[in-house]
Amino acid sequence: MIVRHPHRPDHHALLNIAVVGHTNTGKTSLIRTMLRSTEFGIIEDAAGTTRHVEQATIAADNEPILNLYDTPGLEDSRALFAHIKKLQAKSRLLLPAQILEHFVTHVAVNDPLEQEAKVIRQVLRSDILLYIIDVREPFLEKYRLELDVLTQSAKAIIPVFNFIAEHQPELAKWRQHLAVYHMHVTLEFDTVAFSFEAEKRLYQKIQTLVESHYTPLQKLIDYRATLWNQLCLSGAKRVTELIVNVACYRESKTTKNNLIADSLIENRLHDFVRKAEQHCLHDLLAIFNFSDKDVAIQKIPVSDGQWQLDIFAPGILKAYGLDVGSAAAKGAAAGAGIDLMVGGMSLGAASALGAIAGAGWSTFRRYGDEIKATVKGTKWQCADETTLQILYLRQKHLLKKLMHRGHAAQDTLHVDKADSEKLPDNWHKITSALRQNPVWQEASVARNNSPQFQEIEAKLVGSLLDER
Ligand SMILES: Nc1nc2c(ncn2[C@@H]2O[C@H](COP(=O)(O)OP(=O)(O)OP(=O)(O)O)[C@@H](O)[C@H]2O)c(=O)[nH]1
Ligand SMILES: [Mg+2]
């Protein structure tokens, strides 16, 4: 996303956007969030963090669209304002913007206003200014003076309200003050949170103020929309893969009491589930361009269900070629046919199963393991319902948080409980179908082309993204 293009012909000049404002209002944070990268600049809860103008380019599909310029915060607006007024008094014939030009060309190295001069220089070179406001602050004189100087540049300005959460009355006051400067096109943009809608609105507002760049900006908006949808879809698909992977996992376990063998199986299962979740977490972070240190995930409490193939599960009946309404199915449901059959069946009698159920040898091959296991008295050890539910709910919660986390966020995201999330409709049908298809554990062409699998995947993905 960040590309540098030093030699561009003028007729293709990129839109230049300067991000300006008082110190510590979230300028660098805004740029990080717009770039979706934690790499840009330094963010600190202290004044004067950014010391120089820094540039980043935003592209749409490798075509550079605009330059963003991070600037040092304005610190001493009173001195700046007084200095500009003095210059104005001396050169009455110059236009306001020319006074600013004069100021930046004549400022001395180590001048107390050197920092401010860097900002004004960038302002004069830009097409539009994003003026970042910490709305928690009242409209103090220093902000008024700052705005007086910035408007003197005659550039379009979009005030961006930051720290808006729970500060609606302050926000309303700021709007009133800015209206005095004819600034009605404003934007609410929490710079440490990400909302695709807010980003889109920002570009749309720039489009209305700098019409000459309307078309490239539209391209950028469309590109970012596609990218955003792809990101969310990739995230949801990755979580779905985790659920499939764990639900299909099984270990066979004899019913004979063997405590050591059992506890080994249990450990393997716990290990498997935890590693699978860690792996998913890692991939989700990579998809959304965050690092492992952004999230702290509490160990999942894995429980191991003992699961026996439910020979009457509707999916199984169907797989055996039994129509639920058929006489054979009714016999099965009554317990007679199948009980007899399973109880008395040797492995060689497999074809008899086919005969009874009206299904062929291929069906037996598919379910052979279950039948063998039932005959031998084997149980399957697998992650139980609660574990699968916790996995799903936690990952859904994480996915939602990552979708709305700005790249300027400094706090660690904690994934432990997820009370407000909902399981998808038909959850039990989904997990039971997955258990009956252990070969789906790994992706394969056969799996991905199976209509039953596609339906399950679409349901899980859909429910993971339902409140986007
Ligand atoms: N809670 C919250 N904190 C924010 C938000 N935006 C910025 N911050 C915090 O505010 C502090 C300053 O953010 P910066 O992005 O460094 O601000 P800046 O305007 O670039 O600061 P200077 O470069 O010093 O002028 C950091 O601690 C940020 O984490 C926000 O929307 N919400
Ligand atoms: Mg900064």
XYZ file of C-alpha atoms and ligand atoms in Angstrom, residues 20-31 42-51 70-75 132 134 136 161-165 189-193 408-411, ligand 1:
77
model
C -2.141 19.033 10.642
C -3.267 20.089 14.075
C -2.233 20.814 17.584
C 0.318 18.501 19.118
C -0.846 15.114 20.464
C -4.262 15.147 18.775
C -3.765 11.880 16.849
C -2.311 12.957 13.490
C 0.136 10.083 13.205
C -2.559 7.744 14.511
C -4.923 8.787 11.723
C -2.302 8.095 9.072
C 5.925 7.108 16.045
C 2.883 7.424 18.267
C 3.161 8.507 21.857
C 1.033 10.098 24.477
C 3.312 13.117 24.622
C 3.557 16.430 22.831
C 6.055 16.835 20.023
C 6.374 13.167 19.052
C 6.537 13.773 15.309
C 9.481 16.095 14.629
C 2.262 13.738 8.638
C 3.401 16.995 10.234
C 4.772 17.921 13.644
C 2.104 19.227 16.005
C 1.641 22.962 16.284
C 2.860 23.822 19.743
C -7.201 16.862 13.567
C -9.076 16.361 20.147
C -12.169 16.548 24.654
C -12.937 15.075 15.162
C -10.929 12.595 17.179
C -11.557 11.154 20.681
C -15.272 11.357 20.008
C -16.437 8.373 22.052
C -13.088 9.632 12.751
C -11.892 7.798 15.802
C -8.293 7.396 14.774
C -7.547 4.295 16.829
C -10.689 2.487 15.686
C -2.804 3.064 15.691
C -4.351 1.145 18.595
C -1.855 0.790 21.409
C -3.749 -1.449 23.816
N -8.288 6.540 22.986
C -7.791 7.127 21.901
N -6.503 7.483 21.901
C -6.018 8.077 20.797
C -6.794 8.327 19.656
N -6.028 8.939 18.719
C -4.805 9.069 19.278
N -4.784 8.553 20.508
C -3.638 8.562 21.451
O -3.184 9.900 21.539
C -1.776 9.944 21.660
C -1.181 10.826 20.590
O -1.328 10.229 19.333
P -0.350 10.597 18.116
O -0.919 9.944 16.911
O 1.063 10.374 18.456
O -0.627 12.180 18.040
P 0.082 13.247 17.118
O -0.932 14.286 16.838
O 0.743 12.609 15.962
O 1.158 13.846 18.131
P 2.477 14.738 17.803
O 3.213 14.050 16.726
O 3.185 14.748 19.102
O 1.952 16.073 17.426
C -1.308 8.519 21.590
O -1.131 8.043 22.892
C -2.462 7.805 20.919
O -2.519 6.425 21.283
C -8.188 7.928 19.690
O -8.943 8.067 18.739
N -8.619 7.332 20.840
